[in-house]
Tab-separated table of C-alpha atoms and ligand atoms in Angstrom:
chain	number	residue	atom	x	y	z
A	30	UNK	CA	-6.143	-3.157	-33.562
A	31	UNK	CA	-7.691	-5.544	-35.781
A	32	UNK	CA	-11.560	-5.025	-36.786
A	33	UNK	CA	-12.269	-8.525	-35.227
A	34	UNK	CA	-10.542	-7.411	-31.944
A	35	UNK	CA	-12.060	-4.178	-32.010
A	36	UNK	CA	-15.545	-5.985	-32.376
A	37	UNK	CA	-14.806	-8.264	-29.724
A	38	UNK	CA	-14.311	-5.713	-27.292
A	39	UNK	CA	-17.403	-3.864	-28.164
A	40	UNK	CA	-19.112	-7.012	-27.192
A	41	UNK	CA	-17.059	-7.264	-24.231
A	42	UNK	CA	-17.963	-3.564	-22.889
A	43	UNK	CA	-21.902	-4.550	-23.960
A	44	UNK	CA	-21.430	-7.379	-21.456
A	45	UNK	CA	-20.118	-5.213	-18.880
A	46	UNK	CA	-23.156	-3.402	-18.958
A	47	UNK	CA	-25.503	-5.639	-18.855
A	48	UNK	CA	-24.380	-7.536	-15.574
A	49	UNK	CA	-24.349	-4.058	-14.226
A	50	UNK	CA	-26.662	-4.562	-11.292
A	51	UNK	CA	-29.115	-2.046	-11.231
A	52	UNK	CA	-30.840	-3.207	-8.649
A	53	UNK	CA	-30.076	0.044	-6.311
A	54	UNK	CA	-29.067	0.416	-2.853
A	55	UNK	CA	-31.659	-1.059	0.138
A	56	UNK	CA	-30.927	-0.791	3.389
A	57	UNK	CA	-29.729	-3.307	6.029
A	58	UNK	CA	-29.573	-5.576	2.762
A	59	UNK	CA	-27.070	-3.897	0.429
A	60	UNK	CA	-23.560	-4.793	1.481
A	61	UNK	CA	-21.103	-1.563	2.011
A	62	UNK	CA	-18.116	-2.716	1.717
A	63	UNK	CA	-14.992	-1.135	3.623
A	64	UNK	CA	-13.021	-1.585	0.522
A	65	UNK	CA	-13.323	-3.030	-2.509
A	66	UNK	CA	-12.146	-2.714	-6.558
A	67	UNK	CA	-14.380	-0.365	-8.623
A	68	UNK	CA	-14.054	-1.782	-12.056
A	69	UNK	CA	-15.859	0.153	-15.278
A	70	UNK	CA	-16.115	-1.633	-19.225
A	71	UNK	CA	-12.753	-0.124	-20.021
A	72	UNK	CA	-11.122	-2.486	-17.721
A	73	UNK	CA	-13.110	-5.160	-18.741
A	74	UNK	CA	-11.948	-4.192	-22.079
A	75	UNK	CA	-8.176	-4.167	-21.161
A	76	UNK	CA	-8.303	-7.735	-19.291
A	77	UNK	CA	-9.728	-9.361	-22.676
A	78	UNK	CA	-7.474	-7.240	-24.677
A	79	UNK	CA	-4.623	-8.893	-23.431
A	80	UNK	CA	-5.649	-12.295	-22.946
A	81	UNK	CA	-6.584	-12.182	-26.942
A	82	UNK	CA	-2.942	-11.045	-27.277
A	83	UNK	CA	-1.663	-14.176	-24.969
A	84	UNK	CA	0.245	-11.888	-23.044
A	85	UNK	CA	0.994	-14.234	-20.074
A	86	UNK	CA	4.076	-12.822	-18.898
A	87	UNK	CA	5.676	-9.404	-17.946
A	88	UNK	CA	5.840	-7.516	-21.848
A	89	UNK	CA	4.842	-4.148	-22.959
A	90	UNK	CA	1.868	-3.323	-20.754
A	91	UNK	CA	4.003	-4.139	-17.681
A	92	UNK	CA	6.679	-1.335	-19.191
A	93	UNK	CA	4.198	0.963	-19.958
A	94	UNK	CA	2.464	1.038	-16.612
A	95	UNK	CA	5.955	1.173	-14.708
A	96	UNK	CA	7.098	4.215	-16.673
A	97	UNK	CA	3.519	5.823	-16.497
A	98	UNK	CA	3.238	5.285	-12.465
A	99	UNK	CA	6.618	6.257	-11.880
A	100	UNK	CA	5.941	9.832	-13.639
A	101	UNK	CA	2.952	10.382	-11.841
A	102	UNK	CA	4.078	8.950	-8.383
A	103	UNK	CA	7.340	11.497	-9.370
A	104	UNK	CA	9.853	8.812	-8.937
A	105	UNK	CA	12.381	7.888	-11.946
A	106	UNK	CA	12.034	3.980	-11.824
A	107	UNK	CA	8.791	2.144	-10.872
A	108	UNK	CA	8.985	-2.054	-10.723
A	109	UNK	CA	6.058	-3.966	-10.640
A	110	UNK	CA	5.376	-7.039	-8.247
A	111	UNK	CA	2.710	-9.642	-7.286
A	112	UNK	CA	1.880	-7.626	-4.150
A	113	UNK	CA	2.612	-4.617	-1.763
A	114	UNK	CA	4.057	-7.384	0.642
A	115	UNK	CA	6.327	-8.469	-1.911
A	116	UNK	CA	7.161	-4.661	-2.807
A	117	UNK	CA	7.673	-4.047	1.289
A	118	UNK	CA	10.291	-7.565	1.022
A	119	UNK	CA	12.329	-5.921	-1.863
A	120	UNK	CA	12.083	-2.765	-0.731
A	121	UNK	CA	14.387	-3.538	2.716
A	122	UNK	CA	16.213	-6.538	0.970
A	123	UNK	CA	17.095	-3.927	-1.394
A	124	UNK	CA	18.927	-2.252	1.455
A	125	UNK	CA	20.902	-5.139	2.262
A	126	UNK	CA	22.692	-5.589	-0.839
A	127	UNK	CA	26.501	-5.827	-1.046
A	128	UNK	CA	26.577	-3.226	-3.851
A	129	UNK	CA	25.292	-0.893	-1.421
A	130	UNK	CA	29.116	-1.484	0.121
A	131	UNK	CA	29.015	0.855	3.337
A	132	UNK	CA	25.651	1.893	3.981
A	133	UNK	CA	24.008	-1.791	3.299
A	134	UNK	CA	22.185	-2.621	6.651
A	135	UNK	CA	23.698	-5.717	7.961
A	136	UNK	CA	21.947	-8.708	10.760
A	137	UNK	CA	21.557	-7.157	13.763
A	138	UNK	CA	21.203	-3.041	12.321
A	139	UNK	CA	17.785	-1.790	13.565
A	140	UNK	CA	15.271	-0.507	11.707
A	141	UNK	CA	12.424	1.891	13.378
A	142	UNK	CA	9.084	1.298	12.299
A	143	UNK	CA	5.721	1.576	13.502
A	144	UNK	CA	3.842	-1.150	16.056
A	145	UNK	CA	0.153	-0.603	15.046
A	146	UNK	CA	-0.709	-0.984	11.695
A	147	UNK	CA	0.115	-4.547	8.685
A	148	UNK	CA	2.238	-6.750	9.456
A	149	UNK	CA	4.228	-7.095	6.072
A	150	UNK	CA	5.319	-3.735	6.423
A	151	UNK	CA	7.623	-4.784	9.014
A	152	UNK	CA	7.786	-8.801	8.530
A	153	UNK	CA	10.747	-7.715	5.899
A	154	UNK	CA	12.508	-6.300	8.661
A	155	UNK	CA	12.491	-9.247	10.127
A	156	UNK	CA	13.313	-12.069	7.352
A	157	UNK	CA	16.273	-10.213	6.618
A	158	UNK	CA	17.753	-10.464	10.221
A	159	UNK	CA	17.211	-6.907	10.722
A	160	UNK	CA	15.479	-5.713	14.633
A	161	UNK	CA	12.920	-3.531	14.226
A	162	UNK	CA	12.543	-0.821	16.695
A	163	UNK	CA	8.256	-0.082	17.388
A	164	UNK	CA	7.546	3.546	18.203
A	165	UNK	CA	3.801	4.108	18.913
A	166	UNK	CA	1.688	6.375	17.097
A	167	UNK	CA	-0.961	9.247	17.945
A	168	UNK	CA	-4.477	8.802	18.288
A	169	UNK	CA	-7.086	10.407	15.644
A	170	UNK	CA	-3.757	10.640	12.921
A	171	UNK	CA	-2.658	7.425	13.894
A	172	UNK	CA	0.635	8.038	12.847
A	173	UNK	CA	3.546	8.000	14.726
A	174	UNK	CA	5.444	11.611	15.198
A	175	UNK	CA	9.082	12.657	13.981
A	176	UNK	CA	9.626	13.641	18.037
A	177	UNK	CA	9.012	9.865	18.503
A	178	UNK	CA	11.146	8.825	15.798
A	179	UNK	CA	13.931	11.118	16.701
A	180	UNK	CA	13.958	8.786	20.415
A	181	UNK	CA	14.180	5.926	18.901
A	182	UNK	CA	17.281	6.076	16.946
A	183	UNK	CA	20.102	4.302	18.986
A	184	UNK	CA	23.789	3.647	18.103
A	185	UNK	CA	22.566	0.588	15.833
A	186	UNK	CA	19.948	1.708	13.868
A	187	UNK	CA	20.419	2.610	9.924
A	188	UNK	CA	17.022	3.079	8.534
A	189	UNK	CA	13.318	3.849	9.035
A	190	UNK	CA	10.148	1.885	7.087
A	191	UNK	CA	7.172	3.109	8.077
A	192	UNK	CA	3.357	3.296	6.405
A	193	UNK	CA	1.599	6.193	5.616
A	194	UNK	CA	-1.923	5.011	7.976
A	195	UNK	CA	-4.743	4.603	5.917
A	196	UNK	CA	-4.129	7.350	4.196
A	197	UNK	CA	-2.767	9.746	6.101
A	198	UNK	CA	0.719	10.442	6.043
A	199	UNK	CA	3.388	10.312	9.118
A	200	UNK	CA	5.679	13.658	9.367
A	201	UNK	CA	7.296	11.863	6.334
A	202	UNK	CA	9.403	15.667	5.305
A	203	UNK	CA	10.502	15.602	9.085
A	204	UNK	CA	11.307	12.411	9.299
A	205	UNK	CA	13.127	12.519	6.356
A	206	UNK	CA	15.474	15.289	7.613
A	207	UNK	CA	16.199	12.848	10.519
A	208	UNK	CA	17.304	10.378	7.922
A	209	UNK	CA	19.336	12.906	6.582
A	210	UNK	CA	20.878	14.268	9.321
A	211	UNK	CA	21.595	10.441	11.025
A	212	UNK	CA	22.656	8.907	7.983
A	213	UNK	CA	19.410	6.643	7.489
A	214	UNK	CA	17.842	5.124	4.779
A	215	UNK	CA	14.024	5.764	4.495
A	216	UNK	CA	11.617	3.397	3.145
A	217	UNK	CA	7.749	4.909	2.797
A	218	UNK	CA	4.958	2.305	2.797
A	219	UNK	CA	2.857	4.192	0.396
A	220	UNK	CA	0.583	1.394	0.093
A	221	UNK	CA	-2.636	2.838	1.287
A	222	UNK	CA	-2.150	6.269	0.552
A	223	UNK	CA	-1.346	7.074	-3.479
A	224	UNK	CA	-2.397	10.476	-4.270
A	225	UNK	CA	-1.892	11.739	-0.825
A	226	UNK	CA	0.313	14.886	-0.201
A	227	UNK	CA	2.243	16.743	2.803
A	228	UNK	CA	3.271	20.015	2.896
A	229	UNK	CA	2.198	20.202	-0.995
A	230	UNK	CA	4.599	17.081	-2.167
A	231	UNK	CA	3.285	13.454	-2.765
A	232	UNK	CA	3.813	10.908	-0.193
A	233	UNK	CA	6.224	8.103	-1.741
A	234	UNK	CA	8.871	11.002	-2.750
A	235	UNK	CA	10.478	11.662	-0.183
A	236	UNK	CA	12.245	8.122	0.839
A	237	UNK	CA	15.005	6.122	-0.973
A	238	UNK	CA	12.543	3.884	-1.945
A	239	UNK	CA	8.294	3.927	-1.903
A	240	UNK	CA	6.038	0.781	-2.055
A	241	UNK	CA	2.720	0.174	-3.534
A	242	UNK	CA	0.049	-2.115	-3.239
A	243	UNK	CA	-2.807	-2.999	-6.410
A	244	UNK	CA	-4.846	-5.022	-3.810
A	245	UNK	CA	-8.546	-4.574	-4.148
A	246	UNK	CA	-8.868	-2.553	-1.646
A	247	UNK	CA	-6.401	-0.330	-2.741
A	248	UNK	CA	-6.374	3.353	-4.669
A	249	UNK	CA	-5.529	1.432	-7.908
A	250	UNK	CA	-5.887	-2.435	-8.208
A	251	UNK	CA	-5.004	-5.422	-10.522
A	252	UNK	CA	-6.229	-8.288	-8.679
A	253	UNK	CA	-3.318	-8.982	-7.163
A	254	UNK	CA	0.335	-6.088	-7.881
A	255	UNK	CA	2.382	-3.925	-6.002
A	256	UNK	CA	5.171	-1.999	-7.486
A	257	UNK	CA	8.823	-0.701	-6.138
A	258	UNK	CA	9.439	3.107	-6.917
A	259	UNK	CA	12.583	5.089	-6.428
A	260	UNK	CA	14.377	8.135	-8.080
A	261	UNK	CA	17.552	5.878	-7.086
A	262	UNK	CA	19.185	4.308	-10.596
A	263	UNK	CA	21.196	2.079	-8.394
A	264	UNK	CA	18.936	1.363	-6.370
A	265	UNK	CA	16.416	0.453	-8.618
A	266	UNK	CA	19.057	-1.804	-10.714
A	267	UNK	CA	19.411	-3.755	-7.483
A	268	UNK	CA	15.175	-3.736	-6.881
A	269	UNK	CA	14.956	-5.055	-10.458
A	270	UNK	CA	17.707	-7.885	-9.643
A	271	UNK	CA	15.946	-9.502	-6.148
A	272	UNK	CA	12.439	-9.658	-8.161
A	273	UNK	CA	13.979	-11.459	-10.962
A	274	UNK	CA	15.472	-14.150	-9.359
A	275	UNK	CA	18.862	-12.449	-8.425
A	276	UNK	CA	20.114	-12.107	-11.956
A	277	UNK	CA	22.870	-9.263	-12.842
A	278	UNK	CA	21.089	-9.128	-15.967
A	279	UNK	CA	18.156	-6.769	-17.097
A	280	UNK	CA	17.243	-7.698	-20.115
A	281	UNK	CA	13.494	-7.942	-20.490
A	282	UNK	CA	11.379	-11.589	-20.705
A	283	UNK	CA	12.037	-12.160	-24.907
A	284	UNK	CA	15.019	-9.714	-25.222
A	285	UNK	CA	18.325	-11.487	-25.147
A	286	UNK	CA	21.700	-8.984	-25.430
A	287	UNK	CA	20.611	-5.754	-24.280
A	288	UNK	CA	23.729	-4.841	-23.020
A	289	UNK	CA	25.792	-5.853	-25.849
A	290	UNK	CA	27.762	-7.994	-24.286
A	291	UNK	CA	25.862	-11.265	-23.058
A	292	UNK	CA	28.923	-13.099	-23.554
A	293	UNK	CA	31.728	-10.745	-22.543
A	294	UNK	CA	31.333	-10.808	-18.776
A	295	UNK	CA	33.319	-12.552	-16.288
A	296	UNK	CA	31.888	-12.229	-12.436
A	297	UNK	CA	32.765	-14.187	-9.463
A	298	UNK	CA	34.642	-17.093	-9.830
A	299	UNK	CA	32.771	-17.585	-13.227
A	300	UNK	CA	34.495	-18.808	-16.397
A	301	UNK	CA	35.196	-15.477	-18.679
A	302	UNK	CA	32.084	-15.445	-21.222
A	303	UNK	CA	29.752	-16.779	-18.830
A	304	UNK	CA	26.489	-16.145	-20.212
A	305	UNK	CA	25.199	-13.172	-18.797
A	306	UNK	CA	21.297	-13.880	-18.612
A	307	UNK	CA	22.823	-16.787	-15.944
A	308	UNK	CA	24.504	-14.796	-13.680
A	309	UNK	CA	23.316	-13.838	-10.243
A	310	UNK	CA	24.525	-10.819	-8.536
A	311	UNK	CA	21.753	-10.983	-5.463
A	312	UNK	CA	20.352	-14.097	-3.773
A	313	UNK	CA	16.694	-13.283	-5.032
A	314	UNK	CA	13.326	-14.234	-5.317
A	315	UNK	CA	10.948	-14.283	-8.665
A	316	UNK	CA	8.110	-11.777	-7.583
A	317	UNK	CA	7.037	-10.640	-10.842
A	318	UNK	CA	3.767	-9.903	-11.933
A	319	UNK	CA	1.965	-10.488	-15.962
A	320	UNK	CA	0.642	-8.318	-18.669
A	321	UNK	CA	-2.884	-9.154	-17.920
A	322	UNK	CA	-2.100	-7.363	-14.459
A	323	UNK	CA	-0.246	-4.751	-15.768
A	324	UNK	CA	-3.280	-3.958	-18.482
A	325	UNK	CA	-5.580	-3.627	-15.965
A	326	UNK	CA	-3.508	-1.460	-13.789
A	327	UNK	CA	-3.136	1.210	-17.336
A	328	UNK	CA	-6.710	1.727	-17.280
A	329	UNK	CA	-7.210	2.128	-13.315
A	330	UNK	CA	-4.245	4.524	-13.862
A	331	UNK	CA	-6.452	6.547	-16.082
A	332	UNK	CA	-8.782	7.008	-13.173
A	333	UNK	CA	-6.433	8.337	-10.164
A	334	UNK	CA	-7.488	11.597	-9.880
A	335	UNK	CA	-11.420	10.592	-9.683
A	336	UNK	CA	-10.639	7.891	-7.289
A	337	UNK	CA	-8.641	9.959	-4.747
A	338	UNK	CA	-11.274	12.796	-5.277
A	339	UNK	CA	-14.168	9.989	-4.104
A	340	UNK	CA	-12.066	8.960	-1.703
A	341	UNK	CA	-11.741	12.235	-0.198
A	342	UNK	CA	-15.623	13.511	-0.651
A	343	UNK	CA	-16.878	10.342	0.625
A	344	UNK	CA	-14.435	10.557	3.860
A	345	UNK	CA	-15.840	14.543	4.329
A	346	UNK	CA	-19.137	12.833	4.177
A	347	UNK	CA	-18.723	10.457	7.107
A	348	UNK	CA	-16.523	13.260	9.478
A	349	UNK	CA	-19.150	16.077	8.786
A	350	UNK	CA	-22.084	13.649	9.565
A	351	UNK	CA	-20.368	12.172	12.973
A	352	UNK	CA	-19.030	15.837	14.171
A	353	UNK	CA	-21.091	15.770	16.821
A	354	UNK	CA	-21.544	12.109	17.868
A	355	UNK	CA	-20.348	11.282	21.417
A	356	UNK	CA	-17.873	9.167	22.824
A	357	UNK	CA	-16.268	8.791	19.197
A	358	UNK	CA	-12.977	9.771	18.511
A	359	UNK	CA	-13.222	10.894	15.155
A	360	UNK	CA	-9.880	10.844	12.715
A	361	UNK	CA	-8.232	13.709	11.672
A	362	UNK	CA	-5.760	14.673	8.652
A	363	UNK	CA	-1.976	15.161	9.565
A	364	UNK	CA	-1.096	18.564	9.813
A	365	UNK	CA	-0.275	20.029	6.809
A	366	UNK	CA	-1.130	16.996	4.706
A	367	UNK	CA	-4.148	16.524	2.011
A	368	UNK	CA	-5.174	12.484	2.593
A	369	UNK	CA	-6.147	10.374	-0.247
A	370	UNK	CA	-8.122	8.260	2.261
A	371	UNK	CA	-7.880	4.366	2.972
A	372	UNK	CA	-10.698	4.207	5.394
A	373	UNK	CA	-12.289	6.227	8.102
A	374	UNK	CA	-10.872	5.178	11.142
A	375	UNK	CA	-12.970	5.143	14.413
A	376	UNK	CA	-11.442	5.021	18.386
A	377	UNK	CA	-14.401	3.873	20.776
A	378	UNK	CA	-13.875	5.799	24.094
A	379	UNK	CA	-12.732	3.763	26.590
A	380	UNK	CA	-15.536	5.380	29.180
A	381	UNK	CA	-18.142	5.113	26.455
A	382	UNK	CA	-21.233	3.224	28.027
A	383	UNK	CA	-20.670	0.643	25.046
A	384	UNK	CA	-17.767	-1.566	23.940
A	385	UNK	CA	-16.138	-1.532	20.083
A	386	UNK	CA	-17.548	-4.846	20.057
A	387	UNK	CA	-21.483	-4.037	20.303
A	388	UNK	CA	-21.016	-0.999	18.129
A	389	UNK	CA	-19.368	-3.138	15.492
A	390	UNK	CA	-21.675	-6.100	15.882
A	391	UNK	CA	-24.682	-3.759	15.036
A	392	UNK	CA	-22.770	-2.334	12.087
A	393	UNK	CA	-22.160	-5.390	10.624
A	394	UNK	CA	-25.453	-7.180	11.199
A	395	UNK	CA	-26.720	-3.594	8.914
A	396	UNK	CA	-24.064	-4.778	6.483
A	397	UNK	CA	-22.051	-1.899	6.961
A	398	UNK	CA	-18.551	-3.617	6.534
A	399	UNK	CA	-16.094	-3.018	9.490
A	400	UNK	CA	-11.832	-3.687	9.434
A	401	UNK	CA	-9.720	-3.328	12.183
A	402	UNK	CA	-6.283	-0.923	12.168
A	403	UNK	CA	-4.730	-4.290	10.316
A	404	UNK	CA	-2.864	-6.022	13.451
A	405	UNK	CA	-2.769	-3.225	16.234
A	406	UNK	CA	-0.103	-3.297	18.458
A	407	UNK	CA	2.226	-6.023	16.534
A	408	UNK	CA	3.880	-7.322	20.019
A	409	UNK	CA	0.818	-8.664	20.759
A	410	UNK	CA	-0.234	-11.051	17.595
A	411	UNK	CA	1.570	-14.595	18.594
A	412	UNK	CA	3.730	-14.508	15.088
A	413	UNK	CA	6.327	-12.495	16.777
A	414	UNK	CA	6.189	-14.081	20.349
A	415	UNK	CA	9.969	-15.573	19.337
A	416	UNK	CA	11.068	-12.348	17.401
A	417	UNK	CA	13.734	-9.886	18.346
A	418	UNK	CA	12.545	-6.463	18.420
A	419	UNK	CA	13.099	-3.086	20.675
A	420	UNK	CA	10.393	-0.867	21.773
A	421	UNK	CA	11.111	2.586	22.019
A	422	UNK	CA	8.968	4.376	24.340
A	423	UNK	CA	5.746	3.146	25.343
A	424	UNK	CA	2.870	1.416	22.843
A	425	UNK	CA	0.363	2.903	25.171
A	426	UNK	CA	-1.835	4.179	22.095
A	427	UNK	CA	-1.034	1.019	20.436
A	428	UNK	CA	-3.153	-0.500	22.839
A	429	UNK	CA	-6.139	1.803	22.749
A	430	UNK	CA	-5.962	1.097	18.875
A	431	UNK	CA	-6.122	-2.610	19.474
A	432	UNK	CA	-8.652	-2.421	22.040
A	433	UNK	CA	-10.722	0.204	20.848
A	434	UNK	CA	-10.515	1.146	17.303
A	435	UNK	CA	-11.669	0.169	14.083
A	436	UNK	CA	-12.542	1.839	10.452
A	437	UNK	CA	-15.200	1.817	7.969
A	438	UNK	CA	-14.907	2.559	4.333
A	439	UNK	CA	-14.729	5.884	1.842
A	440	UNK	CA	-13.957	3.874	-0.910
A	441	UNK	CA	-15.428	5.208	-4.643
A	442	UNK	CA	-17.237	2.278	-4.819
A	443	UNK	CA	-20.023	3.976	-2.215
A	444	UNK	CA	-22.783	6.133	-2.722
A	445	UNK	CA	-24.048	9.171	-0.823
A	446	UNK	CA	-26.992	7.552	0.137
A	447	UNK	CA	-24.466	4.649	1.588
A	448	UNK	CA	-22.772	6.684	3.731
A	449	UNK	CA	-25.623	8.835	4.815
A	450	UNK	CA	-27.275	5.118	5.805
A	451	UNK	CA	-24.009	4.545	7.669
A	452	UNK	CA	-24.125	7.678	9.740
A	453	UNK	CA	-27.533	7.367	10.570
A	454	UNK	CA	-26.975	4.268	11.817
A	455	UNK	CA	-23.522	4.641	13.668
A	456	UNK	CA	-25.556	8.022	15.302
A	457	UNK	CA	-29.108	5.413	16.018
A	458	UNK	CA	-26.824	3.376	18.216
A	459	UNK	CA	-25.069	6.023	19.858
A	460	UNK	CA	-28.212	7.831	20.683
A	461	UNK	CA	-29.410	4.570	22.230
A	462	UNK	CA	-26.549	4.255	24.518
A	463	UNK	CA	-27.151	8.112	26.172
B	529	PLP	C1	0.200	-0.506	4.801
B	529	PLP	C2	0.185	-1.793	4.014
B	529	PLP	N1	1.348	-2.292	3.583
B	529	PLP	C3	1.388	-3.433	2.874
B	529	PLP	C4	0.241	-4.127	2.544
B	529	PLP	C5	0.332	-5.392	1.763
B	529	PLP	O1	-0.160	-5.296	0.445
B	529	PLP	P1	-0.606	-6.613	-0.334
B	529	PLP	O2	-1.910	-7.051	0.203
B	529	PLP	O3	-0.704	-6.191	-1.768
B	529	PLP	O4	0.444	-7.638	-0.118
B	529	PLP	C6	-0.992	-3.637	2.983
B	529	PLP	C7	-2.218	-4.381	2.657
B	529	PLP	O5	-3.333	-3.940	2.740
B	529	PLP	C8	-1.021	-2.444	3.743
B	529	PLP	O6	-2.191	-1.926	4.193
């Protein structure tokens, strides 16, 4: 690094701190956020750093941060996208591709998935002419089971995609022996749950293929990403082909003859020498990210482990201090499982002497943020009043998670004295409601 660089980024970290507001937390006036990026001088830093290099496109700092995550998330190959949606839309268009020859999923195969939780976990399902199959999930994990799974699959269906729910994981080592045993490819929507293990092994390992998303309000964020992981070579070849644009080619943005023989292909119905960097193997998409993302996601990376720790502390916080609230139904971790939290997620009992609604309303007029389990029961939102779809059981607890539920956040970003101010008030209106 140059001296003029290096003394442009000392400025930059000096700026960082002064805009620091200091102004400390007041109550009622402070907003706590459910979710939200924590963001320190280094990352200021990095951002700069690779604007001063004009790095506008996928380069170096987008390889580095794909090797880096895919060692730590234990997967071989890690791609980076714009978004977790976009990483959900590869991820099952992945599993449609002709080099997949016999186990591709076809129009029509069904995929099992979960009904209450974000929609662009299963909207892939749909745009690739796939019929998802909705089990429901369990209250206080809400996470569906591998017994409900296990129903579900029917003569048609070839693979599973389901979310890990706001941190908590789904039976992901049973379900994967399901996939095993009934030939079905298993996609994990690791989106809001990096960091978090079951039965000892990271969630996002034990699939074909694992998604990510660098939202905000995600475990790691930059701005806008998502990223693709799998142990799968082939797999990954093909993930790497539908994000850019459907080429058969990998050379990187810059790099022209990787392979050594740009000009000595002949594919399709292609004239022999066809230049390789212009031929399409997949019918793709371009959802690549840049190196200004990509720097900013190497030095969140460096901060993982002290992110999923706060995550964890601040959710022990919030179930300690509401043990003994009443007519709360109060989350609890997967068996087996260590959560790297999302959120803390809340059920309202339906014979409480107060509605979701009031609680809620008086939570947010305090300025204690409040999000709802993303879409609850999917049937219901009007986007998929035309779709084709099977349910599989009932989506009784669906419901009460539409109806009744909603979470509030644990992410780093929030101090002791936040949550403590959050309990105290979540118990104030309670207590007023005896
Ligand atoms: C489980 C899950 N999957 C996918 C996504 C989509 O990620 P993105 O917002 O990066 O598109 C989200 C978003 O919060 C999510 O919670």
């Amino acid at each position: 690094m140059s001296e003029r660089v290096a003394r442009i980024l000392d400025e930059v970290r000096k700026y960082h701190q002064d805009r620091r507001d200091d102004r400390g937390f007041v109550p009622g006036v402070t907003e706590i956020w459910p979710s939200g990026a924590v963001l320190d001088e280094e990352d200021r830093a990095a951002l700069v750093a690779a604007a001063l290099d004009m790095r506008i496109a996928a380069g170096f700092a987008s390889r580095k941060f794909e090797s880096a995550f895919a060692r730590r998330m234990g997967r071989r190959k890690a791609h980076l996208t714009n978004s977790g949606s976009s990483a959900n839309l590869l991820a099952i268009t992945a599993l449609t591709s002709p080099q997949l020859e016999d186990r591709r999923l076809r129009p029509g195969d069904e995929v099992i998935t979960v009904a209450a939780g974000f929609p662009t976990t299963v909207n892939p399902i749909l745009q690739n002419g796939l019929v998802p199959v909705f089990v429901d999930i369990d209250l206080r994990t809400y996470n569906t089971t591998a017994e409900r799974v296990e129903k579900a699959i029917g003569p048609r269906t070839r693979a599973i995609m389901i979310a890990h729910a706001l941190g908590n994981p789904f039976e992901v080592a049973e379900v994967a022996q399901l996939a095993d045993e009934h030939d079905l490819l298993l996609v994990e929507d690791t989106c809001d749950a990096v960091g978090t293990t079951y039965r000892g092994q990271l969630v996002g390992t034990f699939g074909e293929l694992t998604t990510v998303s660098f939202y905000p309000a995600h475990h790691l964020t930059m701005g806008e990403g998502g990223c693709v992981l799998t142990s799968n070579l082939a797999l990954a070849r093909i993930v790497e082909s539908l994000r850019d644009w459907g080429r058969d080619c990998w050379c990187e943005p810059g790099e022209s003859d990787t392979c050594r023989k740009r000009f000595g292909y002949q594919m399709g119905t292609l004239p022999a020498g066809y230049d390789h960097k212009y031929i399409f193997s997949h019918v793709g998409y371009n959802l690549k990210t840049t190196d200004l993302q990509a720097a900013l996601g190497l030095t969140q990376l460096d901060k993982l482990d002290e992110f999923c720790a706060a995550r964890r502390r601040n959710w022990r916080r919030l179930r300690e201090g509401l043990a003994e609230v009443p007519w709360l139904m109060l989350p609890e971790a997967t068996a087996g499982s260590d959560p790297s939290w999302f959120g803390f997620v809340i059920t309202v009992d339906p014979e409480a002497p107060f509605e979701r609604a009031e609680l809620v309303a008086f939570l947010e007029n305090r300025k204690i943020g409040t999000r709802r389990l993303f879409a609850g029961n999917l049937t219901r939102q009007p986007a998929y009043a035309e779709s084709e779809f099977r349910i599989s059981g009932d989506l009784t607890n669906s419901d009460i998670v539409t109806e009744h539920t909603f979470w509030i956040g644990v992410y780093p970003g929030l101090t002791e004295e936040m949550i403590d101010y959050v309990i105290g008030s979540i118990t104030e209106f309670v207590g007023s409601h005896r």
